[in-house]
Amino acid sequence: MHAVDFEKTSLAGALTTALRFSLLMLLVCGLFYSTSVTLLGGLLFPARASGSLIQRDGQVIGSVLVAQPFNSARYFHSRPSAVNHDPTATGGSNLAPSNPALRERVAADSARIQNLEGVSAHAIPVDLLAASGSGIDPHISPAAAALQAARVARARNLDSEKVHQLIALHTETPQWGLFGQPRVNVLRLNLALDAGAETDTRHD
Amino acid sequence: MFEIILIVTTALLLAWPLGRYMAAVFSGAPHVSDRLFLPLENLLYRLLGIAPTQGMDWKRYGAAFLFSNLVLGLLVFGLLLLQHRLPLNPDGIGPLSWDLALHTAISFLTNTNQQHYSGQAQLSYLSQSVVIVTLQFVTPAMALAICVAVLRGMMGGRQVDGAADNSERDLGNYYVDVVRSVVRLLMPLAAFMALLLTSQGVPSTYQGAANVALVDASVETQEQTIPLGPVAAMVAIKQLGTNGGGWYGPNSANPLENPTPLSNAIETIAIVLLPMATVFMAGYMLQRRGFALMSLAAMGLLSALCIGASVYSERLPNGAFAELATAGANMEGKEVRFGPDLSALWATFTTQTSNGSVNAMHDSLNPVAGLVTRVGMLVNAIWGGVGCGFVNFLVYVWITVFLAGLMIGRTPEIFGRKIETREITLLGALIVLPTLCILVFTAITLAVPAITGHSNPGFHGISQVFYEYTSAFANNGSGFEGLGDNTPWWNLSCVVVLLLGRYLPLVLPLMIAGSLARKRVAPVTSGSLRLDTPTFCLTLVSVILILNFLSFMPATVLGPIGEALALAQPTTIVTEVLP
């Protein structure tokens, strides 16, 4: 039979150990871990580590991951954003289903889209009326793209079939066939439209 | 649905070997990983000035835990307060108010990560990637250390053979346990995960924000500023350590923080990985496979019921969209790449585990899914936070053992050690504590409409207040983010709830374990209560549910249940409840 001997520590000793511990952890976790992982990530995946930016004619015109506001009839429109698609102010509407303000907003948007696309309310996919969680969701559902195809084709004087083909080309399927929802990246689709338009003009 | 099953199964399959590895790490026995980690560990012990073999009884262990928190907390509070004068601030971010700095320091010190600021806009790179990342590593490691000490206590401590009866037992060395958790477990996992996330598009750079010229010339603003930074390193440990505080305001809903469905699957698995692995670890440490299986079954049952209810709820249309769009799932506050199922799964896991990160806005969830998030946080032991979740679960187990003992008329024992007056007194305090903290503060805040800061009217407004204190007490950190919570009242009242919700639920069980450890072990007979049976499992689940129903049913009726009923009957004038 024995009783374990425990160390006798003073208050000052306990506080010193705690202080050493805190400083060491700031060094190891905060500085060593953060810097080494960040630098290694940047080294292995340079483009993705710096925000997946897209350049056109040497100018940065967006990030694949960040929705832009589109207003013109010539472009596909992004989902509604509670923060005007501002990546520095990201966030959702935080409106509860029971909040009359949500109903008002959706009603106004629904009327606007019915008018713009010339369709009835029952044809509008939910994601085109619902504000995204981030406020910068870069995607819309394939149905929401299809809804806008006729209007974009008219505004650009294009064959609507061609626009639908372009949507199909830019529809991302679930990753590895397993993860996520089918979706269309609005910025990529619009850039493809612009690129196609340029090619067409050159041919004329 | 298939995707949900795939994610949950993968998490369980990874958690099993990981739990075994964790048991080996904390046993201190020689291990193949020693060659890699031992030199760094020994260096840290030397710099700390501790002898790694020196054991601690529960008092010394608890004191070391509290002292390390006190000092680290003060240090972090100072760093946050002075962030505008310190380096690594390329975007020139200004100072925090003192109450916001205090709330932020305590919130991250308690592993809660409740954020009353908006990440990228109000914190410098130093604050985010050094100060907060450090706490995101250390705080789960601290809770895991307490959990390990409690488990050791339930077995009579280390070197139990030949220990004198009724002598204080050796529960391990606190600093060694924390250092080992960080060095051997959290850091390698987080580094690996951070690289995976960067491969999917999570920024990993020290450059400042990127300026972008917009494509459509007809919109009012012609420029976009995209904040970047060392995001991936933080997101990895945020998910793994049941922390939840993200780099960006909307957390993992932000495509920069969670760019693809694959990154979402990885981040979802990371939420539950360590809490699940802790159950397996406990099985190995206690050398009781049956007990681990019973725990998995109890948690799994509750978890599956909650996931089912949440997914069902989010597949239903949002009431506000009726007749204005195609009848589809609730997409308000959600991202297209995830859709309703993956958002509901995340919302369920993140509240069950005290993680609190989000990939969809909880304020805009349908009421049933909103209720599920509250259930997860109130129970706080379905998987639960790293370390603290299993400790909470053990509290429910001890209570159930006591009640079951009374029902069959035997002395309540767990693994041969009697649960007596001292233990029951402490357990009683642990039952009353959440009720006191959450309900009293909710009531005070609602009584003074000027300070609520709610942004939605009616039952949901009450929910917002109730949610904030629940999240603070559960050390969860998610929120109904519409709440205007950066005010002195919210910051300071949450600090009180955060502290009570962190330290008492960890220290009181440590006291119980210290006291159990000293007891003489009674031999197991045919009359002993068995903990590895379906009967005990269902009794445990019932006890968990009944305790929480009794405490929180009225508050839930005024919140999500009221909202659900009001939505089903839209003629009710809900704004009369809370304007």
PDB file of C-alpha atoms in Angstrom, chain B residues 278-519:
ATOM      1  CA  THR B 278     -13.559  10.367 -28.027  1.00  0.00           C
ATOM      2  CA  VAL B 279     -16.264   7.717 -27.512  1.00  0.00           C
ATOM      3  CA  PHE B 280     -14.008   5.059 -29.012  1.00  0.00           C
ATOM      4  CA  MET B 281     -11.087   6.417 -26.980  1.00  0.00           C
ATOM      5  CA  ALA B 282     -13.136   6.096 -23.792  1.00  0.00           C
ATOM      6  CA  GLY B 283     -13.900   2.478 -24.661  1.00  0.00           C
ATOM      7  CA  TYR B 284     -10.203   1.699 -25.001  1.00  0.00           C
ATOM      8  CA  MET B 285      -9.171   3.691 -21.916  1.00  0.00           C
ATOM      9  CA  LEU B 286     -11.833   2.130 -19.702  1.00  0.00           C
ATOM     10  CA  GLN B 287     -11.257  -1.217 -21.385  1.00  0.00           C
ATOM     11  CA  ARG B 288     -15.005  -1.520 -21.699  1.00  0.00           C
ATOM     12  CA  ARG B 289     -16.088  -2.187 -25.232  1.00  0.00           C
ATOM     13  CA  GLY B 290     -19.700  -2.700 -24.209  1.00  0.00           C
ATOM     14  CA  PHE B 291     -19.868   0.698 -22.539  1.00  0.00           C
ATOM     15  CA  ALA B 292     -18.448   2.396 -25.649  1.00  0.00           C
ATOM     16  CA  LEU B 293     -20.969   0.632 -27.866  1.00  0.00           C
ATOM     17  CA  MET B 294     -23.815   1.609 -25.542  1.00  0.00           C
ATOM     18  CA  SER B 295     -22.606   5.243 -25.654  1.00  0.00           C
ATOM     19  CA  LEU B 296     -22.395   5.157 -29.446  1.00  0.00           C
ATOM     20  CA  ALA B 297     -25.900   3.725 -29.632  1.00  0.00           C
ATOM     21  CA  ALA B 298     -27.387   6.355 -27.315  1.00  0.00           C
ATOM     22  CA  MET B 299     -25.689   9.261 -29.078  1.00  0.00           C
ATOM     23  CA  GLY B 300     -26.305   7.764 -32.515  1.00  0.00           C
ATOM     24  CA  LEU B 301     -30.014   7.313 -31.833  1.00  0.00           C
ATOM     25  CA  LEU B 302     -30.498  10.892 -30.680  1.00  0.00           C
ATOM     26  CA  SER B 303     -28.303  12.206 -33.482  1.00  0.00           C
ATOM     27  CA  ALA B 304     -30.157  10.289 -36.194  1.00  0.00           C
ATOM     28  CA  LEU B 305     -33.566  11.445 -34.929  1.00  0.00           C
ATOM     29  CA  CYS B 306     -32.391  15.064 -34.989  1.00  0.00           C
ATOM     30  CA  ILE B 307     -30.849  14.785 -38.468  1.00  0.00           C
ATOM     31  CA  GLY B 308     -34.064  13.225 -39.787  1.00  0.00           C
ATOM     32  CA  ALA B 309     -36.256  15.974 -38.350  1.00  0.00           C
ATOM     33  CA  SER B 310     -33.941  18.720 -39.581  1.00  0.00           C
ATOM     34  CA  VAL B 311     -33.663  17.391 -43.140  1.00  0.00           C
ATOM     35  CA  TYR B 312     -37.432  16.848 -43.302  1.00  0.00           C
ATOM     36  CA  SER B 313     -37.999  20.412 -42.134  1.00  0.00           C
ATOM     37  CA  GLU B 314     -35.614  22.051 -44.599  1.00  0.00           C
ATOM     38  CA  ARG B 315     -36.977  20.126 -47.559  1.00  0.00           C
ATOM     39  CA  LEU B 316     -40.321  21.816 -46.894  1.00  0.00           C
ATOM     40  CA  PRO B 317     -40.920  25.204 -48.505  1.00  0.00           C
ATOM     41  CA  ASN B 318     -40.260  28.382 -46.554  1.00  0.00           C
ATOM     42  CA  GLY B 319     -43.700  29.760 -45.585  1.00  0.00           C
ATOM     43  CA  ALA B 320     -42.869  33.235 -46.855  1.00  0.00           C
ATOM     44  CA  PHE B 321     -42.458  31.922 -50.431  1.00  0.00           C
ATOM     45  CA  ALA B 322     -45.954  30.409 -50.773  1.00  0.00           C
ATOM     46  CA  GLU B 323     -47.508  31.197 -54.187  1.00  0.00           C
ATOM     47  CA  LEU B 324     -44.562  33.426 -55.102  1.00  0.00           C
ATOM     48  CA  ALA B 325     -42.247  30.729 -56.490  1.00  0.00           C
ATOM     49  CA  THR B 326     -42.103  27.054 -57.432  1.00  0.00           C
ATOM     50  CA  ALA B 327     -42.889  24.931 -54.366  1.00  0.00           C
ATOM     51  CA  GLY B 328     -39.342  23.909 -53.427  1.00  0.00           C
ATOM     52  CA  ALA B 329     -37.112  23.413 -50.396  1.00  0.00           C
ATOM     53  CA  ASN B 330     -36.300  26.325 -48.068  1.00  0.00           C
ATOM     54  CA  MET B 331     -33.327  28.069 -49.720  1.00  0.00           C
ATOM     55  CA  GLU B 332     -33.364  31.345 -47.763  1.00  0.00           C
ATOM     56  CA  GLY B 333     -29.941  31.694 -46.156  1.00  0.00           C
ATOM     57  CA  LYS B 334     -28.609  28.631 -47.986  1.00  0.00           C
ATOM     58  CA  GLU B 335     -26.062  28.114 -50.737  1.00  0.00           C
ATOM     59  CA  VAL B 336     -26.922  26.428 -54.052  1.00  0.00           C
ATOM     60  CA  ARG B 337     -23.866  24.152 -53.987  1.00  0.00           C
ATOM     61  CA  PHE B 338     -25.023  22.572 -50.701  1.00  0.00           C
ATOM     62  CA  GLY B 339     -28.826  22.599 -50.975  1.00  0.00           C
ATOM     63  CA  PRO B 340     -31.247  21.743 -48.140  1.00  0.00           C
ATOM     64  CA  ASP B 341     -29.943  18.307 -47.067  1.00  0.00           C
ATOM     65  CA  LEU B 342     -26.306  19.222 -46.473  1.00  0.00           C
ATOM     66  CA  SER B 343     -27.285  22.472 -44.786  1.00  0.00           C
ATOM     67  CA  ALA B 344     -29.639  20.621 -42.433  1.00  0.00           C
ATOM     68  CA  LEU B 345     -26.995  17.979 -41.659  1.00  0.00           C
ATOM     69  CA  TRP B 346     -24.424  20.641 -40.841  1.00  0.00           C
ATOM     70  CA  ALA B 347     -26.892  22.632 -38.707  1.00  0.00           C
ATOM     71  CA  THR B 348     -27.631  19.482 -36.695  1.00  0.00           C
ATOM     72  CA  PHE B 349     -24.022  18.381 -36.182  1.00  0.00           C
ATOM     73  CA  THR B 350     -22.709  21.836 -35.423  1.00  0.00           C
ATOM     74  CA  THR B 351     -25.198  22.325 -32.582  1.00  0.00           C
ATOM     75  CA  GLN B 352     -24.876  18.794 -31.208  1.00  0.00           C
ATOM     76  CA  THR B 353     -21.112  19.101 -30.962  1.00  0.00           C
ATOM     77  CA  SER B 354     -20.740  22.633 -29.587  1.00  0.00           C
ATOM     78  CA  ASN B 355     -18.937  23.547 -32.800  1.00  0.00           C
ATOM     79  CA  GLY B 356     -21.163  26.384 -33.889  1.00  0.00           C
ATOM     80  CA  SER B 357     -19.800  26.967 -37.373  1.00  0.00           C
ATOM     81  CA  VAL B 358     -22.546  27.270 -39.995  1.00  0.00           C
ATOM     82  CA  ASN B 359     -22.939  26.661 -43.717  1.00  0.00           C
ATOM     83  CA  ALA B 360     -26.426  28.174 -43.800  1.00  0.00           C
ATOM     84  CA  MET B 361     -28.035  30.925 -41.759  1.00  0.00           C
ATOM     85  CA  HIS B 362     -29.849  29.432 -38.774  1.00  0.00           C
ATOM     86  CA  ASP B 363     -32.133  32.460 -38.421  1.00  0.00           C
ATOM     87  CA  SER B 364     -33.831  31.518 -41.696  1.00  0.00           C
ATOM     88  CA  LEU B 365     -34.261  27.813 -40.938  1.00  0.00           C
ATOM     89  CA  ASN B 366     -37.789  26.475 -40.808  1.00  0.00           C
ATOM     90  CA  PRO B 367     -39.015  26.228 -37.190  1.00  0.00           C
ATOM     91  CA  VAL B 368     -38.522  22.461 -36.736  1.00  0.00           C
ATOM     92  CA  ALA B 369     -34.882  22.631 -37.855  1.00  0.00           C
ATOM     93  CA  GLY B 370     -34.509  25.671 -35.603  1.00  0.00           C
ATOM     94  CA  LEU B 371     -35.852  23.565 -32.727  1.00  0.00           C
ATOM     95  CA  VAL B 372     -33.391  20.767 -33.537  1.00  0.00           C
ATOM     96  CA  THR B 373     -30.481  23.194 -33.225  1.00  0.00           C
ATOM     97  CA  ARG B 374     -31.739  24.144 -29.751  1.00  0.00           C
ATOM     98  CA  VAL B 375     -32.128  20.471 -28.741  1.00  0.00           C
ATOM     99  CA  GLY B 376     -28.543  19.752 -29.756  1.00  0.00           C
ATOM    100  CA  MET B 377     -27.190  22.630 -27.677  1.00  0.00           C
ATOM    101  CA  LEU B 378     -29.380  22.021 -24.625  1.00  0.00           C
ATOM    102  CA  VAL B 379     -28.490  18.324 -24.413  1.00  0.00           C
ATOM    103  CA  ASN B 380     -24.879  19.188 -25.347  1.00  0.00           C
ATOM    104  CA  ALA B 381     -23.803  15.556 -25.109  1.00  0.00           C
ATOM    105  CA  ILE B 382     -24.826  14.082 -28.462  1.00  0.00           C
ATOM    106  CA  TRP B 383     -21.188  13.702 -29.539  1.00  0.00           C
ATOM    107  CA  GLY B 384     -20.666  17.083 -27.853  1.00  0.00           C
ATOM    108  CA  GLY B 385     -17.621  19.336 -27.901  1.00  0.00           C
ATOM    109  CA  VAL B 386     -14.107  17.863 -28.010  1.00  0.00           C
ATOM    110  CA  GLY B 387     -13.537  16.523 -24.482  1.00  0.00           C
ATOM    111  CA  CYS B 388     -16.391  18.397 -22.825  1.00  0.00           C
ATOM    112  CA  GLY B 389     -19.063  16.539 -24.807  1.00  0.00           C
ATOM    113  CA  PHE B 390     -18.112  13.174 -23.391  1.00  0.00           C
ATOM    114  CA  VAL B 391     -17.762  14.651 -19.910  1.00  0.00           C
ATOM    115  CA  ASN B 392     -21.345  15.960 -20.216  1.00  0.00           C
ATOM    116  CA  PHE B 393     -22.393  12.529 -21.415  1.00  0.00           C
ATOM    117  CA  LEU B 394     -20.769  10.924 -18.363  1.00  0.00           C
ATOM    118  CA  VAL B 395     -22.789  13.291 -16.162  1.00  0.00           C
ATOM    119  CA  TYR B 396     -25.988  11.945 -17.741  1.00  0.00           C
ATOM    120  CA  VAL B 397     -24.640   8.405 -17.270  1.00  0.00           C
ATOM    121  CA  TRP B 398     -23.946   9.000 -13.563  1.00  0.00           C
ATOM    122  CA  ILE B 399     -27.429  10.453 -13.060  1.00  0.00           C
ATOM    123  CA  THR B 400     -28.989   7.495 -14.864  1.00  0.00           C
ATOM    124  CA  VAL B 401     -26.944   5.009 -12.819  1.00  0.00           C
ATOM    125  CA  PHE B 402     -28.221   6.685  -9.667  1.00  0.00           C
ATOM    126  CA  LEU B 403     -31.858   6.661 -10.820  1.00  0.00           C
ATOM    127  CA  ALA B 404     -31.625   3.101 -12.132  1.00  0.00           C
ATOM    128  CA  GLY B 405     -30.021   2.030  -8.860  1.00  0.00           C
ATOM    129  CA  LEU B 406     -32.958   3.478  -6.956  1.00  0.00           C
ATOM    130  CA  MET B 407     -35.436   1.785  -9.293  1.00  0.00           C
ATOM    131  CA  ILE B 408     -33.974  -1.683  -8.775  1.00  0.00           C
ATOM    132  CA  GLY B 409     -33.239  -1.050  -5.116  1.00  0.00           C
ATOM    133  CA  ARG B 410     -29.452  -1.339  -5.146  1.00  0.00           C
ATOM    134  CA  THR B 411     -26.584   0.930  -4.250  1.00  0.00           C
ATOM    135  CA  PRO B 412     -25.811   2.860  -7.427  1.00  0.00           C
ATOM    136  CA  GLU B 413     -22.341   1.864  -8.652  1.00  0.00           C
ATOM    137  CA  ILE B 414     -20.389   2.587 -11.787  1.00  0.00           C
ATOM    138  CA  PHE B 415     -17.572   0.189 -12.598  1.00  0.00           C
ATOM    139  CA  GLY B 416     -17.725  -0.969  -8.965  1.00  0.00           C
ATOM    140  CA  ARG B 417     -17.445   2.544  -7.445  1.00  0.00           C
ATOM    141  CA  LYS B 418     -20.373   3.843  -5.413  1.00  0.00           C
ATOM    142  CA  ILE B 419     -22.185   7.060  -6.303  1.00  0.00           C
ATOM    143  CA  GLU B 420     -22.979   8.655  -2.940  1.00  0.00           C
ATOM    144  CA  THR B 421     -24.118  11.919  -1.387  1.00  0.00           C
ATOM    145  CA  ARG B 422     -21.104  14.010  -2.425  1.00  0.00           C
ATOM    146  CA  GLU B 423     -21.369  12.951  -6.058  1.00  0.00           C
ATOM    147  CA  ILE B 424     -25.130  13.401  -6.180  1.00  0.00           C
ATOM    148  CA  THR B 425     -24.869  16.902  -4.714  1.00  0.00           C
ATOM    149  CA  LEU B 426     -22.463  17.893  -7.466  1.00  0.00           C
ATOM    150  CA  LEU B 427     -24.611  16.211 -10.129  1.00  0.00           C
ATOM    151  CA  GLY B 428     -27.644  18.091  -8.816  1.00  0.00           C
ATOM    152  CA  ALA B 429     -25.772  21.361  -9.263  1.00  0.00           C
ATOM    153  CA  LEU B 430     -24.944  20.369 -12.830  1.00  0.00           C
ATOM    154  CA  ILE B 431     -28.623  19.689 -13.608  1.00  0.00           C
ATOM    155  CA  VAL B 432     -29.810  23.041 -12.249  1.00  0.00           C
ATOM    156  CA  LEU B 433     -26.987  25.132 -13.711  1.00  0.00           C
ATOM    157  CA  PRO B 434     -28.090  25.364 -17.379  1.00  0.00           C
ATOM    158  CA  THR B 435     -31.668  26.121 -16.403  1.00  0.00           C
ATOM    159  CA  LEU B 436     -30.522  28.916 -14.131  1.00  0.00           C
ATOM    160  CA  CYS B 437     -28.091  30.485 -16.571  1.00  0.00           C
ATOM    161  CA  ILE B 438     -30.064  30.251 -19.799  1.00  0.00           C
ATOM    162  CA  LEU B 439     -33.572  30.929 -18.561  1.00  0.00           C
ATOM    163  CA  VAL B 440     -32.737  33.660 -16.063  1.00  0.00           C
ATOM    164  CA  PHE B 441     -30.702  35.662 -18.556  1.00  0.00           C
ATOM    165  CA  THR B 442     -33.292  35.134 -21.313  1.00  0.00           C
ATOM    166  CA  ALA B 443     -36.015  36.344 -18.965  1.00  0.00           C
ATOM    167  CA  ILE B 444     -34.052  39.414 -17.837  1.00  0.00           C
ATOM    168  CA  THR B 445     -33.245  40.386 -21.417  1.00  0.00           C
ATOM    169  CA  LEU B 446     -36.806  39.923 -22.658  1.00  0.00           C
ATOM    170  CA  ALA B 447     -38.110  41.959 -19.733  1.00  0.00           C
ATOM    171  CA  VAL B 448     -36.252  45.017 -21.027  1.00  0.00           C
ATOM    172  CA  PRO B 449     -37.230  45.365 -24.706  1.00  0.00           C
ATOM    173  CA  ALA B 450     -34.663  48.110 -25.242  1.00  0.00           C
ATOM    174  CA  ILE B 451     -31.757  45.678 -24.833  1.00  0.00           C
ATOM    175  CA  THR B 452     -32.977  42.580 -26.709  1.00  0.00           C
ATOM    176  CA  GLY B 453     -31.584  43.635 -30.077  1.00  0.00           C
ATOM    177  CA  HIS B 454     -33.886  41.129 -31.825  1.00  0.00           C
ATOM    178  CA  SER B 455     -34.374  41.670 -35.544  1.00  0.00           C
ATOM    179  CA  ASN B 456     -37.361  39.393 -36.198  1.00  0.00           C
ATOM    180  CA  PRO B 457     -40.786  39.986 -34.645  1.00  0.00           C
ATOM    181  CA  GLY B 458     -42.977  37.521 -32.781  1.00  0.00           C
ATOM    182  CA  PHE B 459     -42.009  34.103 -31.460  1.00  0.00           C
ATOM    183  CA  HIS B 460     -38.847  34.182 -33.526  1.00  0.00           C
ATOM    184  CA  GLY B 461     -37.690  37.293 -31.694  1.00  0.00           C
ATOM    185  CA  ILE B 462     -37.945  35.388 -28.400  1.00  0.00           C
ATOM    186  CA  SER B 463     -36.089  32.542 -30.091  1.00  0.00           C
ATOM    187  CA  GLN B 464     -33.235  34.853 -31.029  1.00  0.00           C
ATOM    188  CA  VAL B 465     -32.633  35.811 -27.396  1.00  0.00           C
ATOM    189  CA  PHE B 466     -33.113  32.249 -26.095  1.00  0.00           C
ATOM    190  CA  TYR B 467     -30.781  30.944 -28.809  1.00  0.00           C
ATOM    191  CA  GLU B 468     -27.990  33.387 -27.951  1.00  0.00           C
ATOM    192  CA  TYR B 469     -27.841  32.387 -24.274  1.00  0.00           C
ATOM    193  CA  THR B 470     -28.277  28.695 -25.071  1.00  0.00           C
ATOM    194  CA  SER B 471     -25.401  28.943 -27.509  1.00  0.00           C
ATOM    195  CA  ALA B 472     -23.277  30.799 -24.948  1.00  0.00           C
ATOM    196  CA  PHE B 473     -23.934  28.294 -22.163  1.00  0.00           C
ATOM    197  CA  ALA B 474     -23.413  25.289 -24.422  1.00  0.00           C
ATOM    198  CA  ASN B 475     -20.154  26.917 -25.569  1.00  0.00           C
ATOM    199  CA  ASN B 476     -21.497  26.429 -29.067  1.00  0.00           C
ATOM    200  CA  GLY B 477     -21.081  29.825 -30.656  1.00  0.00           C
ATOM    201  CA  SER B 478     -23.592  29.670 -33.483  1.00  0.00           C
ATOM    202  CA  GLY B 479     -26.260  32.325 -33.479  1.00  0.00           C
ATOM    203  CA  PHE B 480     -29.454  33.622 -34.920  1.00  0.00           C
ATOM    204  CA  GLU B 481     -27.201  36.185 -36.502  1.00  0.00           C
ATOM    205  CA  GLY B 482     -29.814  38.830 -37.121  1.00  0.00           C
ATOM    206  CA  LEU B 483     -29.500  39.634 -33.418  1.00  0.00           C
ATOM    207  CA  GLY B 484     -27.829  42.997 -32.766  1.00  0.00           C
ATOM    208  CA  ASP B 485     -25.431  41.494 -30.245  1.00  0.00           C
ATOM    209  CA  ASN B 486     -22.469  43.876 -30.219  1.00  0.00           C
ATOM    210  CA  THR B 487     -23.750  45.947 -27.297  1.00  0.00           C
ATOM    211  CA  PRO B 488     -22.300  46.197 -23.785  1.00  0.00           C
ATOM    212  CA  TRP B 489     -25.291  44.263 -22.354  1.00  0.00           C
ATOM    213  CA  TRP B 490     -24.984  41.361 -24.763  1.00  0.00           C
ATOM    214  CA  ASN B 491     -21.190  41.286 -24.580  1.00  0.00           C
ATOM    215  CA  LEU B 492     -21.012  41.329 -20.778  1.00  0.00           C
ATOM    216  CA  SER B 493     -24.018  39.115 -19.983  1.00  0.00           C
ATOM    217  CA  CYS B 494     -22.741  36.529 -22.469  1.00  0.00           C
ATOM    218  CA  VAL B 495     -19.303  36.650 -20.799  1.00  0.00           C
ATOM    219  CA  VAL B 496     -20.929  35.552 -17.514  1.00  0.00           C
ATOM    220  CA  VAL B 497     -22.889  32.742 -19.182  1.00  0.00           C
ATOM    221  CA  LEU B 498     -19.847  31.619 -21.192  1.00  0.00           C
ATOM    222  CA  LEU B 499     -17.669  31.336 -18.086  1.00  0.00           C
ATOM    223  CA  LEU B 500     -20.306  29.457 -16.061  1.00  0.00           C
ATOM    224  CA  GLY B 501     -21.041  27.191 -19.026  1.00  0.00           C
ATOM    225  CA  ARG B 502     -17.410  26.279 -19.518  1.00  0.00           C
ATOM    226  CA  TYR B 503     -15.734  25.918 -16.156  1.00  0.00           C
ATOM    227  CA  LEU B 504     -18.387  24.417 -13.888  1.00  0.00           C
ATOM    228  CA  PRO B 505     -19.358  21.596 -16.305  1.00  0.00           C
ATOM    229  CA  LEU B 506     -15.671  20.653 -16.560  1.00  0.00           C
ATOM    230  CA  VAL B 507     -14.451  21.162 -12.988  1.00  0.00           C
ATOM    231  CA  LEU B 508     -17.410  19.611 -11.137  1.00  0.00           C
ATOM    232  CA  PRO B 509     -17.152  16.293 -13.049  1.00  0.00           C
ATOM    233  CA  LEU B 510     -13.405  16.353 -12.339  1.00  0.00           C
ATOM    234  CA  MET B 511     -14.265  16.626  -8.631  1.00  0.00           C
ATOM    235  CA  ILE B 512     -16.671  13.711  -8.989  1.00  0.00           C
ATOM    236  CA  ALA B 513     -14.015  11.655 -10.769  1.00  0.00           C
ATOM    237  CA  GLY B 514     -11.459  12.529  -8.082  1.00  0.00           C
ATOM    238  CA  SER B 515     -13.859  11.340  -5.441  1.00  0.00           C
ATOM    239  CA  LEU B 516     -14.855   8.175  -7.343  1.00  0.00           C
ATOM    240  CA  ALA B 517     -11.179   7.333  -7.830  1.00  0.00           C
ATOM    241  CA  ARG B 518     -10.595   7.055  -4.060  1.00  0.00           C
ATOM    242  CA  LYS B 519     -13.366   4.551  -3.473  1.00  0.00           C
TER     243      LYS B 519
END
